[in-house]
Amino acid sequence: MGTITFLKKTIKIAGIFTSLLVLISFKTDNNDLERKDVQVVLVIDTDGINVQNLDTKVLFVNVGDSTSSRTGNPSNFITKVYKNKKIQWSAVPKDETSGLTIDVLFVFRKQDGGVEMVDDYDYDKSKKGVVVAKIKNKKVEGFENYNVIFRINEEPVRTFQVDPKLQMVP
């Protein structure tokens, strides 16, 4: 009788430890890996780009994002951000051999931009053509609509504006 009781208690304790380990692994996977600074790269197809075809010539990519929807055209693109973290925007030509450079000149909240998630937009002084922003240190629900103005450095220089969105993740 004593051996059966001991065995039942051992199985019960092992079950509790297993449950705790599973809960800890889910907590680590979901929170620690996702709560990070975000890097957005605009991949620009410079061949024949104009104001009318920006949705087909500009591709937004969330670098390092683990979600299944990492890329998209500007008008439908939503970048998921985390409170009290940073976001960085940069741009590259689709044709890496073109010799062109592309600078992100400005990133700013639209006048009718919805909720406010960003404390401040600034330039990365160590990298030309890169804009960074600090996300507010409070939970914000909804979308912030913003604009990105970028310049293709060729003769003649061309400047375009696209309008994606930000969304804070819990």
mmCIF file of C-alpha atoms in Angstrom:
data_model
loop_
_atom_site.group_PDB
_atom_site.id
_atom_site.type_symbol
_atom_site.label_atom_id
_atom_site.label_comp_id
_atom_site.label_asym_id
_atom_site.label_seq_id
_atom_site.Cartn_x
_atom_site.Cartn_y
_atom_site.Cartn_z
ATOM 1 C CA MET A 1 0.000 0.000 0.000
ATOM 2 C CA GLY A 2 2.845 2.432 0.829
ATOM 3 C CA THR A 3 4.548 1.832 -2.537
ATOM 4 C CA ILE A 4 1.367 2.600 -4.484
ATOM 5 C CA THR A 5 0.831 5.856 -2.561
ATOM 6 C CA PHE A 6 4.449 6.879 -3.161
ATOM 7 C CA LEU A 7 4.098 6.056 -6.864
ATOM 8 C CA LYS A 8 0.881 8.118 -7.158
ATOM 9 C CA LYS A 9 2.537 11.122 -5.481
ATOM 10 C CA THR A 10 5.582 10.820 -7.764
ATOM 11 C CA ILE A 11 3.386 10.725 -10.877
ATOM 12 C CA LYS A 12 1.378 13.718 -9.621
ATOM 13 C CA ILE A 13 4.556 15.765 -8.961
ATOM 14 C CA ALA A 14 6.001 14.789 -12.363
ATOM 15 C CA GLY A 15 2.759 15.932 -14.005
ATOM 16 C CA ILE A 16 2.913 19.304 -12.225
ATOM 17 C CA PHE A 17 6.548 19.822 -13.281
ATOM 18 C CA THR A 18 5.726 18.891 -16.879
ATOM 19 C CA SER A 19 2.839 21.388 -16.920
ATOM 20 C CA LEU A 20 5.094 24.118 -15.531
ATOM 21 C CA LEU A 21 7.772 23.424 -18.131
ATOM 22 C CA VAL A 22 5.216 23.615 -20.944
ATOM 23 C CA LEU A 23 3.838 26.919 -19.624
ATOM 24 C CA ILE A 24 7.330 28.389 -19.254
ATOM 25 C CA SER A 25 8.274 27.364 -22.798
ATOM 26 C CA PHE A 26 5.140 29.025 -24.245
ATOM 27 C CA LYS A 27 5.773 32.191 -22.250
ATOM 28 C CA THR A 28 9.391 32.387 -23.462
ATOM 29 C CA ASP A 29 8.508 31.682 -27.101
ATOM 30 C CA ASN A 30 5.713 34.231 -27.347
ATOM 31 C CA ASN A 31 7.078 37.152 -25.350
ATOM 32 C CA ASP A 32 10.862 37.155 -25.347
ATOM 33 C CA LEU A 33 11.286 36.526 -29.058
ATOM 34 C CA GLU A 34 8.644 38.978 -30.268
ATOM 35 C CA ARG A 35 9.293 42.000 -28.064
ATOM 36 C CA LYS A 36 12.117 43.563 -29.996
ATOM 37 C CA ASP A 37 13.061 46.507 -32.123
ATOM 38 C CA VAL A 38 11.634 46.365 -35.642
ATOM 39 C CA GLN A 39 13.480 46.961 -38.895
ATOM 40 C CA VAL A 40 11.487 47.776 -42.037
ATOM 41 C CA VAL A 41 13.235 47.723 -45.419
ATOM 42 C CA LEU A 42 11.597 49.204 -48.502
ATOM 43 C CA VAL A 43 12.651 47.169 -51.538
ATOM 44 C CA ILE A 44 12.177 49.456 -54.536
ATOM 45 C CA ASP A 45 11.840 48.294 -58.137
ATOM 46 C CA THR A 46 13.296 51.449 -59.731
ATOM 47 C CA ASP A 47 12.614 50.346 -63.307
ATOM 48 C CA GLY A 48 9.719 52.493 -64.541
ATOM 49 C CA ILE A 49 8.576 53.539 -61.084
ATOM 50 C CA ASN A 50 6.072 56.405 -60.990
ATOM 51 C CA VAL A 51 3.341 57.774 -58.714
ATOM 52 C CA GLN A 52 0.668 55.564 -60.300
ATOM 53 C CA ASN A 53 2.459 52.237 -59.796
ATOM 54 C CA LEU A 54 3.963 52.590 -56.312
ATOM 55 C CA ASP A 55 1.896 49.674 -54.942
ATOM 56 C CA THR A 56 3.544 47.343 -57.445
ATOM 57 C CA LYS A 57 7.045 48.862 -57.318
ATOM 58 C CA VAL A 58 7.538 49.271 -53.542
ATOM 59 C CA LEU A 59 7.668 46.246 -51.269
ATOM 60 C CA PHE A 60 7.858 46.582 -47.490
ATOM 61 C CA VAL A 61 9.748 43.836 -45.639
ATOM 62 C CA ASN A 62 9.851 43.363 -41.867
ATOM 63 C CA VAL A 63 13.365 42.029 -41.303
ATOM 64 C CA GLY A 64 13.491 39.286 -38.692
ATOM 65 C CA ASP A 65 9.726 39.140 -38.269
ATOM 66 C CA SER A 66 8.509 35.646 -37.472
ATOM 67 C CA THR A 67 4.939 36.182 -38.670
ATOM 68 C CA SER A 68 3.721 34.618 -41.899
ATOM 69 C CA SER A 69 2.819 38.007 -43.404
ATOM 70 C CA ARG A 70 6.204 39.761 -43.554
ATOM 71 C CA THR A 71 5.868 41.635 -46.819
ATOM 72 C CA GLY A 72 3.287 43.713 -48.616
ATOM 73 C CA ASN A 73 2.607 46.681 -50.813
ATOM 74 C CA PRO A 74 2.596 50.098 -49.120
ATOM 75 C CA SER A 75 -1.124 50.826 -48.932
ATOM 76 C CA ASN A 76 -1.905 47.500 -47.233
ATOM 77 C CA PHE A 77 1.295 47.039 -45.265
ATOM 78 C CA ILE A 78 1.031 46.891 -41.477
ATOM 79 C CA THR A 79 4.139 46.804 -39.307
ATOM 80 C CA LYS A 80 3.614 45.290 -35.884
ATOM 81 C CA VAL A 81 5.516 47.201 -33.190
ATOM 82 C CA TYR A 82 6.092 46.769 -29.485
ATOM 83 C CA LYS A 83 5.730 49.353 -26.736
ATOM 84 C CA ASN A 84 8.915 51.062 -25.592
ATOM 85 C CA LYS A 85 10.902 49.635 -28.543
ATOM 86 C CA LYS A 86 12.341 51.217 -31.698
ATOM 87 C CA ILE A 87 11.495 50.955 -35.363
ATOM 88 C CA GLN A 88 13.914 51.663 -38.202
ATOM 89 C CA TRP A 89 13.192 52.345 -41.897
ATOM 90 C CA SER A 90 15.715 51.961 -44.719
ATOM 91 C CA ALA A 91 15.483 51.312 -48.471
ATOM 92 C CA VAL A 92 17.352 49.303 -51.096
ATOM 93 C CA PRO A 93 16.938 48.828 -54.854
ATOM 94 C CA LYS A 94 15.374 45.545 -55.986
ATOM 95 C CA ASP A 95 18.187 45.197 -58.526
ATOM 96 C CA GLU A 96 21.226 45.021 -56.271
ATOM 97 C CA THR A 97 23.551 45.401 -59.276
ATOM 98 C CA SER A 98 22.027 48.725 -60.395
ATOM 99 C CA GLY A 99 24.505 50.830 -58.430
ATOM 100 C CA LEU A 100 21.629 53.025 -57.217
ATOM 101 C CA THR A 101 21.175 54.128 -53.631
ATOM 102 C CA ILE A 102 17.858 54.958 -52.013
ATOM 103 C CA ASP A 103 17.449 57.164 -48.975
ATOM 104 C CA VAL A 104 14.501 57.297 -46.614
ATOM 105 C CA LEU A 105 14.189 61.066 -46.193
ATOM 106 C CA PHE A 106 11.222 61.439 -43.844
ATOM 107 C CA VAL A 107 8.817 59.300 -41.872
ATOM 108 C CA PHE A 108 5.917 61.127 -40.253
ATOM 109 C CA ARG A 109 2.427 60.541 -38.906
ATOM 110 C CA LYS A 110 -0.381 61.478 -41.270
ATOM 111 C CA GLN A 111 -2.639 64.331 -40.179
ATOM 112 C CA ASP A 112 -5.591 61.930 -40.008
ATOM 113 C CA GLY A 113 -3.263 59.245 -38.676
ATOM 114 C CA GLY A 114 -5.490 57.455 -36.197
ATOM 115 C CA VAL A 115 -3.951 56.575 -32.839
ATOM 116 C CA GLU A 116 -0.511 57.876 -31.853
ATOM 117 C CA MET A 117 2.109 55.191 -31.193
ATOM 118 C CA VAL A 118 5.371 56.976 -31.918
ATOM 119 C CA ASP A 119 7.075 59.351 -29.495
ATOM 120 C CA ASP A 120 9.566 60.804 -31.949
ATOM 121 C CA TYR A 121 10.988 60.281 -35.450
ATOM 122 C CA ASP A 122 14.694 60.926 -35.978
ATOM 123 C CA TYR A 123 17.549 60.204 -38.381
ATOM 124 C CA ASP A 124 20.094 57.496 -37.656
ATOM 125 C CA LYS A 125 23.194 59.685 -37.659
ATOM 126 C CA SER A 126 25.459 56.674 -38.166
ATOM 127 C CA LYS A 127 23.639 55.529 -41.342
ATOM 128 C CA LYS A 128 22.724 57.762 -44.278
ATOM 129 C CA GLY A 129 19.119 57.477 -45.432
ATOM 130 C CA VAL A 130 17.806 55.678 -42.359
ATOM 131 C CA VAL A 131 15.024 56.958 -40.085
ATOM 132 C CA VAL A 132 14.359 55.610 -36.590
ATOM 133 C CA ALA A 133 11.501 56.136 -34.162
ATOM 134 C CA LYS A 134 10.753 55.352 -30.534
ATOM 135 C CA ILE A 135 7.436 53.641 -29.801
ATOM 136 C CA LYS A 136 5.463 54.973 -26.812
ATOM 137 C CA ASN A 137 5.825 53.199 -23.501
ATOM 138 C CA LYS A 138 2.108 52.487 -23.119
ATOM 139 C CA LYS A 139 -0.335 50.070 -24.708
ATOM 140 C CA VAL A 140 -2.087 51.619 -27.709
ATOM 141 C CA GLU A 141 -4.862 49.897 -29.674
ATOM 142 C CA GLY A 142 -5.668 50.561 -33.313
ATOM 143 C CA PHE A 143 -3.562 51.738 -36.244
ATOM 144 C CA GLU A 144 -1.276 54.691 -36.818
ATOM 145 C CA ASN A 145 -1.239 55.799 -40.447
ATOM 146 C CA TYR A 146 2.016 57.383 -41.522
ATOM 147 C CA ASN A 147 3.980 58.440 -44.589
ATOM 148 C CA VAL A 148 7.430 57.461 -45.799
ATOM 149 C CA ILE A 149 9.194 59.732 -48.268
ATOM 150 C CA PHE A 150 12.130 58.168 -50.090
ATOM 151 C CA ARG A 151 14.548 59.367 -52.763
ATOM 152 C CA ILE A 152 16.079 57.356 -55.588
ATOM 153 C CA ASN A 153 19.555 58.783 -56.095
ATOM 154 C CA GLU A 154 19.976 58.821 -59.870
ATOM 155 C CA GLU A 155 19.872 61.448 -62.609
ATOM 156 C CA PRO A 156 17.328 62.907 -62.326
ATOM 157 C CA VAL A 157 16.749 62.348 -58.613
ATOM 158 C CA ARG A 158 13.227 61.078 -57.971
ATOM 159 C CA THR A 159 11.243 61.333 -54.733
ATOM 160 C CA PHE A 160 8.116 59.365 -53.814
ATOM 161 C CA GLN A 161 5.738 59.035 -50.868
ATOM 162 C CA VAL A 162 3.973 55.891 -49.616
ATOM 163 C CA ASP A 163 1.525 55.425 -46.750
ATOM 164 C CA PRO A 164 1.693 52.228 -44.654
ATOM 165 C CA LYS A 165 0.418 51.618 -41.094
ATOM 166 C CA LEU A 166 1.681 50.682 -37.620
ATOM 167 C CA GLN A 167 -0.086 48.419 -35.148
ATOM 168 C CA MET A 168 1.020 47.725 -31.564
ATOM 169 C CA VAL A 169 1.135 44.124 -30.450
ATOM 170 C CA PRO A 170 0.298 43.207 -26.849
#
